[in-house]
mmCIF file of C-alpha atoms in Angstrom:
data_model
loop_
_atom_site.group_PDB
_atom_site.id
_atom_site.type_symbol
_atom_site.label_atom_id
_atom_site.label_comp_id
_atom_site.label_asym_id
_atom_site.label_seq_id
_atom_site.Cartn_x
_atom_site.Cartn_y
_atom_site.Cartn_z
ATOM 1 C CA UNK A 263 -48.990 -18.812 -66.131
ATOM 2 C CA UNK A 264 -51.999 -20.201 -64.863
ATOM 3 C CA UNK A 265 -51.109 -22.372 -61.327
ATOM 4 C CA UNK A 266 -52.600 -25.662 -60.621
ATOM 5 C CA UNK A 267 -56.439 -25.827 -59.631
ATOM 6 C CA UNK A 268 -57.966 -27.717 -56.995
ATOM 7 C CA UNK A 269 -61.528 -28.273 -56.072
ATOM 8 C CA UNK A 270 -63.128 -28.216 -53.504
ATOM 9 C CA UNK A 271 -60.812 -26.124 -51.213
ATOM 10 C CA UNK A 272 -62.773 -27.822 -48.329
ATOM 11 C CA UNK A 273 -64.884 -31.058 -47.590
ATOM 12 C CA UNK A 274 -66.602 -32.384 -44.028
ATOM 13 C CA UNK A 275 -67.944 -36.300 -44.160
ATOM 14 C CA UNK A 276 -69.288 -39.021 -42.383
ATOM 15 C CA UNK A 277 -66.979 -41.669 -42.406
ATOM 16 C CA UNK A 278 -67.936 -44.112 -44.505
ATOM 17 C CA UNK A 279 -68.935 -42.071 -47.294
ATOM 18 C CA UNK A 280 -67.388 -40.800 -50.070
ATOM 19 C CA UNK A 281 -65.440 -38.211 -51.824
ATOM 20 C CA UNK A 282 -63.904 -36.894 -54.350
ATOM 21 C CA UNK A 283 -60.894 -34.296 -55.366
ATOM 22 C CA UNK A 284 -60.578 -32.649 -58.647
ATOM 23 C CA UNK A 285 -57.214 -31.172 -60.223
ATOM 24 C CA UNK A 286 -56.301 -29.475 -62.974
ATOM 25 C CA UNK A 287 -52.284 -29.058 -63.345
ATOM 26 C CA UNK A 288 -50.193 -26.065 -65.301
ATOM 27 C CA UNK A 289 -51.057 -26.512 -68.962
ATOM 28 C CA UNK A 290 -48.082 -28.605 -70.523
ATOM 29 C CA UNK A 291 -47.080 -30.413 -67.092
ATOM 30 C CA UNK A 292 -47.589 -34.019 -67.801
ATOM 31 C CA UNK A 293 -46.415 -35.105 -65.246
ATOM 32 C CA UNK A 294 -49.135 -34.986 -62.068
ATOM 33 C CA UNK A 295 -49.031 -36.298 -58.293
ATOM 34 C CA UNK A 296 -50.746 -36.155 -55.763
ATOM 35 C CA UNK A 297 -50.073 -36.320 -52.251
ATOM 36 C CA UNK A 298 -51.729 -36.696 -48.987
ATOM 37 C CA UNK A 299 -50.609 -33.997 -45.900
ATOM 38 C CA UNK A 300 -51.424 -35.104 -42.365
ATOM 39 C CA UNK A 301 -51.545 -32.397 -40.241
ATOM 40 C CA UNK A 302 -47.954 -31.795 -38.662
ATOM 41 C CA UNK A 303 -46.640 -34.425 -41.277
ATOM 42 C CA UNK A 304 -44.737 -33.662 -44.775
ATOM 43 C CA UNK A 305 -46.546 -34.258 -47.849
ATOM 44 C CA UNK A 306 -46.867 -38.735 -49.036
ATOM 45 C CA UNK A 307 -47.074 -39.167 -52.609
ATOM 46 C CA UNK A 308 -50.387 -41.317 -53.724
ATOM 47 C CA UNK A 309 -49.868 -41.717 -56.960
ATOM 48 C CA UNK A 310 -48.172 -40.186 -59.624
ATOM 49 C CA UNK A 311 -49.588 -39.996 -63.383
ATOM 50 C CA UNK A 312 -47.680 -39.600 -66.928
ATOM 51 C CA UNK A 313 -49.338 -37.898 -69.131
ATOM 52 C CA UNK A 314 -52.851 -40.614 -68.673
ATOM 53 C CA UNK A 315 -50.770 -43.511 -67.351
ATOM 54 C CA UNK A 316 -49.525 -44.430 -63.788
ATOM 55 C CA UNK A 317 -46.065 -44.263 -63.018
ATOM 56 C CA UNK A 318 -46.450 -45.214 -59.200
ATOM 57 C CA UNK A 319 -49.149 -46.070 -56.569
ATOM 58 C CA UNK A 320 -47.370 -47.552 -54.654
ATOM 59 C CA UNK A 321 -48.720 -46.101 -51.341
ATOM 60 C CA UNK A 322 -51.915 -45.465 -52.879
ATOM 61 C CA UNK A 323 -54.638 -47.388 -50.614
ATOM 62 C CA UNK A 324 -56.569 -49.377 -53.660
ATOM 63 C CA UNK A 325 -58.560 -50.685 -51.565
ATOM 64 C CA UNK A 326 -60.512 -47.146 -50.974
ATOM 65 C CA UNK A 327 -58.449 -44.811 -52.945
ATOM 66 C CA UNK A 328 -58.613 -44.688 -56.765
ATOM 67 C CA UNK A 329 -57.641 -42.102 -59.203
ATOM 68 C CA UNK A 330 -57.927 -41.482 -63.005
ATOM 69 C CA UNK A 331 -56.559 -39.237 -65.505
ATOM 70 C CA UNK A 332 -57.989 -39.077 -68.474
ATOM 71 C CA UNK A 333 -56.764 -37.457 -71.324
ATOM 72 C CA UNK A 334 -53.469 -36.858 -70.152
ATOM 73 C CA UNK A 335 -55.058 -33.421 -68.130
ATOM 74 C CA UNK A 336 -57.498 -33.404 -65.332
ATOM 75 C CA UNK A 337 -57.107 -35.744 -62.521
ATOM 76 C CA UNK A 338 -59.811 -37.110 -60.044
ATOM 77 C CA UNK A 339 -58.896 -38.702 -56.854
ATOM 78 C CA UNK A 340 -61.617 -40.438 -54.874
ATOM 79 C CA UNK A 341 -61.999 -42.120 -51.758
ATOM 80 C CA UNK A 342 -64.922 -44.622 -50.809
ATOM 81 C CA UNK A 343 -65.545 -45.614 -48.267
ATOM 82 C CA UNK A 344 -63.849 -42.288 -46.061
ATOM 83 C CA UNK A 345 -62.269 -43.242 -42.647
ATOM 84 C CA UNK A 346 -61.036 -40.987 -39.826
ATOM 85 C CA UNK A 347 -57.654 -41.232 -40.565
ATOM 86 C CA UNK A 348 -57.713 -39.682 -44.237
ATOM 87 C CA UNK A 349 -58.707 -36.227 -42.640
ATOM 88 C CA UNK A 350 -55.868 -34.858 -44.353
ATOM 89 C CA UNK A 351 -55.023 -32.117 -47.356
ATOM 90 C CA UNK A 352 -55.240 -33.807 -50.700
ATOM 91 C CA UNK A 353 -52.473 -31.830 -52.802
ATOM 92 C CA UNK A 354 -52.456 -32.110 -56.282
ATOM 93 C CA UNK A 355 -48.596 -31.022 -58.147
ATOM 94 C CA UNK A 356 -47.969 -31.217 -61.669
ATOM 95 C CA UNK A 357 -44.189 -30.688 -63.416
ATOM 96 C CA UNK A 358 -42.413 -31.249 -66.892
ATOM 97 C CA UNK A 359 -41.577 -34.740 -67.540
ATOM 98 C CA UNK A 360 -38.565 -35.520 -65.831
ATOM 99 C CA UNK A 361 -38.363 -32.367 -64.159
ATOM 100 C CA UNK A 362 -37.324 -32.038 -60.285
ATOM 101 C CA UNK A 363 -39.651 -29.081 -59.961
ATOM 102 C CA UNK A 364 -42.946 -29.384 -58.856
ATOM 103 C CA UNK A 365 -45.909 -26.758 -58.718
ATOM 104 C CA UNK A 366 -48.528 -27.646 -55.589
ATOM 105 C CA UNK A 367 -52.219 -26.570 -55.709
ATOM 106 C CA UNK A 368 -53.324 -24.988 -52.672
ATOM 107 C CA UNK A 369 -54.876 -28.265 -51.495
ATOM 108 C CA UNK A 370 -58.246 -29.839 -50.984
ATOM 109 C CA UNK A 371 -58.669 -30.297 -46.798
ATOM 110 C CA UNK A 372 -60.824 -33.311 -45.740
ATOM 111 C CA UNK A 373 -62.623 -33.859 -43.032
ATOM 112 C CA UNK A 374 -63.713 -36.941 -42.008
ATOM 113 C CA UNK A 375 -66.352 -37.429 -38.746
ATOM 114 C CA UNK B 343 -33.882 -46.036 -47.315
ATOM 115 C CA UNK B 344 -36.918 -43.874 -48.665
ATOM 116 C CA UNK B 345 -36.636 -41.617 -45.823
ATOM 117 C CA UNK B 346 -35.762 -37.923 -45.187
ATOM 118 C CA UNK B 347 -35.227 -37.180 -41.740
ATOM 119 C CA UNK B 348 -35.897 -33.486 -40.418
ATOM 120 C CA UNK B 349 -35.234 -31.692 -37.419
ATOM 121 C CA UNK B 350 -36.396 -29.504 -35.623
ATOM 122 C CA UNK B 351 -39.970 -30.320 -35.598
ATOM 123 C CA UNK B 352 -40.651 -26.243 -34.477
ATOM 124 C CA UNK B 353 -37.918 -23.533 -34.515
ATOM 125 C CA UNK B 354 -38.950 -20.250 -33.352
ATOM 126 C CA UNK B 355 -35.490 -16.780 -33.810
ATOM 127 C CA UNK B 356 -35.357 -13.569 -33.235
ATOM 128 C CA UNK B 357 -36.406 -11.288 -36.020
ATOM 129 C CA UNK B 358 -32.809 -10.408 -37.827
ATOM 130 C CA UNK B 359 -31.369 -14.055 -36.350
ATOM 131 C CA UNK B 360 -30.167 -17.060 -38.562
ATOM 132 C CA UNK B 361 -32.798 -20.100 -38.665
ATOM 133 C CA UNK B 362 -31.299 -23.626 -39.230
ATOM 134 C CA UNK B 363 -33.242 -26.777 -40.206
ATOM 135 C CA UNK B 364 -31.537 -29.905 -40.929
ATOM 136 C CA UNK B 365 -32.107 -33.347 -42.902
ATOM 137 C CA UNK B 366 -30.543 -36.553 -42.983
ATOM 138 C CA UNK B 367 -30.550 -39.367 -45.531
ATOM 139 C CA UNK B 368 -29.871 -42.463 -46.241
ATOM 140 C CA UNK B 369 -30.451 -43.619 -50.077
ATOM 141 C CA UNK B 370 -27.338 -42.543 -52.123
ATOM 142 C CA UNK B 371 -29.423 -42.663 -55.411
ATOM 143 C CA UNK B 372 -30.651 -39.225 -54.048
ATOM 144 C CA UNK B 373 -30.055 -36.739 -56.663
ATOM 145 C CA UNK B 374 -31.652 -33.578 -56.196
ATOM 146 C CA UNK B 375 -31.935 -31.836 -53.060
ATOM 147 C CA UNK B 376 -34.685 -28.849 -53.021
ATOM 148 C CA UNK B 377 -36.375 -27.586 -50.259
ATOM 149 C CA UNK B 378 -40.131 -26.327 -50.066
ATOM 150 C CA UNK B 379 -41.576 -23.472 -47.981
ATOM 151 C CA UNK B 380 -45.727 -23.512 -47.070
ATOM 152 C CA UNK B 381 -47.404 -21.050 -45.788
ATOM 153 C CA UNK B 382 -51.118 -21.430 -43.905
ATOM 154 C CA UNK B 383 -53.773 -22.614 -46.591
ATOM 155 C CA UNK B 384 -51.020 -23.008 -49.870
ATOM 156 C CA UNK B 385 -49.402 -25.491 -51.135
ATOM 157 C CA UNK B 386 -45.903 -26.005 -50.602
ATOM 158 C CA UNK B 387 -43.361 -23.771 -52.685
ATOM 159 C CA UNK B 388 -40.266 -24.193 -54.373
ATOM 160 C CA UNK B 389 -38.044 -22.252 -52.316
ATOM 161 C CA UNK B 390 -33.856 -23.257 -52.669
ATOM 162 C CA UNK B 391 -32.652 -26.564 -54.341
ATOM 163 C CA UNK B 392 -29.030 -28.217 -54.561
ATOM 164 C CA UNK B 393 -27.552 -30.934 -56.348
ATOM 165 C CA UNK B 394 -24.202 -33.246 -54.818
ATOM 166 C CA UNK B 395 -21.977 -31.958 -56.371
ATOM 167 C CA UNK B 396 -22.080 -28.507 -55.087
ATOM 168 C CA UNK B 397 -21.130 -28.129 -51.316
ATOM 169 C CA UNK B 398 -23.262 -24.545 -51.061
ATOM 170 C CA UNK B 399 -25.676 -22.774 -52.698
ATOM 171 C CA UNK B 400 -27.397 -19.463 -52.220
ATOM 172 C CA UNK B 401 -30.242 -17.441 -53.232
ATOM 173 C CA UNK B 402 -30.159 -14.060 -51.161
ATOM 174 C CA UNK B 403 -31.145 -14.643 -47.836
ATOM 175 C CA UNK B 404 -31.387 -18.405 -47.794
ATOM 176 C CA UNK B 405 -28.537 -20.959 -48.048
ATOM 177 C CA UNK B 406 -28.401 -25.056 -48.541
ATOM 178 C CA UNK B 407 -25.487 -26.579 -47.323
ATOM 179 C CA UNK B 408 -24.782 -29.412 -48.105
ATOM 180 C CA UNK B 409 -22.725 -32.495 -46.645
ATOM 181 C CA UNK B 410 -22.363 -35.548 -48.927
ATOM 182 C CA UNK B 411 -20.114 -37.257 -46.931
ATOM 183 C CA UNK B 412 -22.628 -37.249 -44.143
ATOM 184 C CA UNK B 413 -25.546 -37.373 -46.065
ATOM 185 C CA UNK B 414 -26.839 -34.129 -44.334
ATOM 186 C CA UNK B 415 -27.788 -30.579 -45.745
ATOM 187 C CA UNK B 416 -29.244 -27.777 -44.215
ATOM 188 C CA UNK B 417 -30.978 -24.617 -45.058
ATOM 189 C CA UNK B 418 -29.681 -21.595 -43.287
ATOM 190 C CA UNK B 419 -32.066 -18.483 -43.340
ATOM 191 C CA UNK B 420 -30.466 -15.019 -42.474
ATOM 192 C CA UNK B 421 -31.679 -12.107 -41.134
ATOM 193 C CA UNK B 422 -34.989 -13.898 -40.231
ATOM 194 C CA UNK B 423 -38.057 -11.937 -40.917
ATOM 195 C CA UNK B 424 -41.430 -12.196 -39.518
ATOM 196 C CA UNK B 425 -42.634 -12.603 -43.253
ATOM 197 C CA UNK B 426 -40.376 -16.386 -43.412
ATOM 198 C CA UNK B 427 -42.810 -17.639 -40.670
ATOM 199 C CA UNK B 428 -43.828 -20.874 -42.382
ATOM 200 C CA UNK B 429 -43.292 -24.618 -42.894
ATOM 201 C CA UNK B 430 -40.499 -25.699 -44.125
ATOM 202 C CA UNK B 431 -39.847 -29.235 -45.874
ATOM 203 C CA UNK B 432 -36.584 -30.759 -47.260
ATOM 204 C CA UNK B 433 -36.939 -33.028 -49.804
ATOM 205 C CA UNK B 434 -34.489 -35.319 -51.415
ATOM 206 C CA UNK B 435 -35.208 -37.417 -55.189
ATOM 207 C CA UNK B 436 -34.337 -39.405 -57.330
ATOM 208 C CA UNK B 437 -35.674 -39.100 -61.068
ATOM 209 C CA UNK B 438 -38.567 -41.395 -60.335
ATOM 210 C CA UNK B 439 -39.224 -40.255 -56.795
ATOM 211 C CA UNK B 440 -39.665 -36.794 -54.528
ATOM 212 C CA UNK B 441 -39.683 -37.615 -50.776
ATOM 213 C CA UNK B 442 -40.305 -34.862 -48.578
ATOM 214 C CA UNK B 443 -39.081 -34.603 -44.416
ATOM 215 C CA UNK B 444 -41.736 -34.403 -41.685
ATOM 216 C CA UNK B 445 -41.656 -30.166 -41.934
ATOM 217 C CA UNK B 446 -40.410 -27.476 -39.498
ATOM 218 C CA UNK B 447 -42.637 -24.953 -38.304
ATOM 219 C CA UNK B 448 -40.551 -21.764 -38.203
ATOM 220 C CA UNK B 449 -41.737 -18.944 -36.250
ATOM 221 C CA UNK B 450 -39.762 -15.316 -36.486
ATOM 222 C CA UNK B 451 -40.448 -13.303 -33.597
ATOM 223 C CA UNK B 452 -40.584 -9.236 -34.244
#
């Protein structure tokens, strides 16, 4: 079984620019989050998709963070404009619906300057 | 309510000693009890999970237990190898919600 993709594995910016994450979760999950790691921190949820709709955002940051998944499959998270503080890894997990287990990506590590 | 709370922040045994990280919460609406390992550059990995209403639970090496009177667990790693060196989160949830602990960064010492 395929795991779940992420792209790109690393990014460097100017704050104030922008970004963008792509993920592509275990075929089947349709369930997908994604979460944002501060170094030394545990893993936040952002926002958390079912199948194409979102079941929270709740700590999402709309006002620079969005996210789509269409299709029920691929998910895009962007950021615009980047600050300092999102230098962080973007991980992207995907599970069954309703299932406790998650499957992480290996991350997408951002760098903001 | 939301929050797991995880100690030590760094933990560094013996090769062939016991390693011990412990979590604390608070919402009872907890369900599921799993903890994660990461190494350098990966995503976290499923490692050990519990539910309540099991006291202990163990996969070779690595044991949760697990106080639901106290609304603690643990993980307990035997025989610590250089090869566990890595993060490790606990993470409690409910069916709408995974919230991880701030991580332990275990070190095993040859």
């Amino acid at each position: 079984e395929a795991g779940v993709a992420q792209s790109p594995r690393y990014k460097i910016i100017e704050k104030r620019q922008s970004v963008a994450f792509w993920c592509n979760p275990i075929s089947g999950h349709a369930t997908l989050y994604w979460y944002q790691q501060i170094l030394g921190q545990g893993p936040k949820l952002l926002i958390q998709f079912q199948n194409n709709g979102v079941v929270d955002d709740s700590q999402l940051p709309k006002d620079r963070f969005s996210a789509e998944r269409l299709k029920g499959v691929d998910s895009t998270l962007k950021i615009q404009p980047a600050k300092l503080e999102d230098s962080a890894v973007y991980l992207c997990a995907s599970s069954l619906p309703g299932a406790n287990v998650l499957t992480f990506g290996a991350g997408s590590r951002l760098t903001v300057l | 309510q939301q929050q797991v709370k995880q100690s030590p922040q760094s933990l560094i045994v013996q090769k062939g000693g016991i390693s011990i990280i412990n979590c604390a919460y608070e919402n009872t609406a907890f369900d599921y009890f799993p903890w994660y390992q990461q190494f350098p550059g990966k995503g976290p990995a499923l490692l050990i999970a519990i539910r309540p209403d099991v006291s202990e639970k163990k996969e070779g090496r690595f044991t949760i237990s697990f106080n639901k009177s106290a609304k603690q667990f643990s993980l307990h790693i035997m025989d610590s190898q250089p090869g566990d060196s890595a993060t490790y989160f606990c993470a409690a949830s409910t069916p709408q919600k995974l919230v991880f602990g701030q991580g332990t960064r275990l070190t095993i010492n040859p």
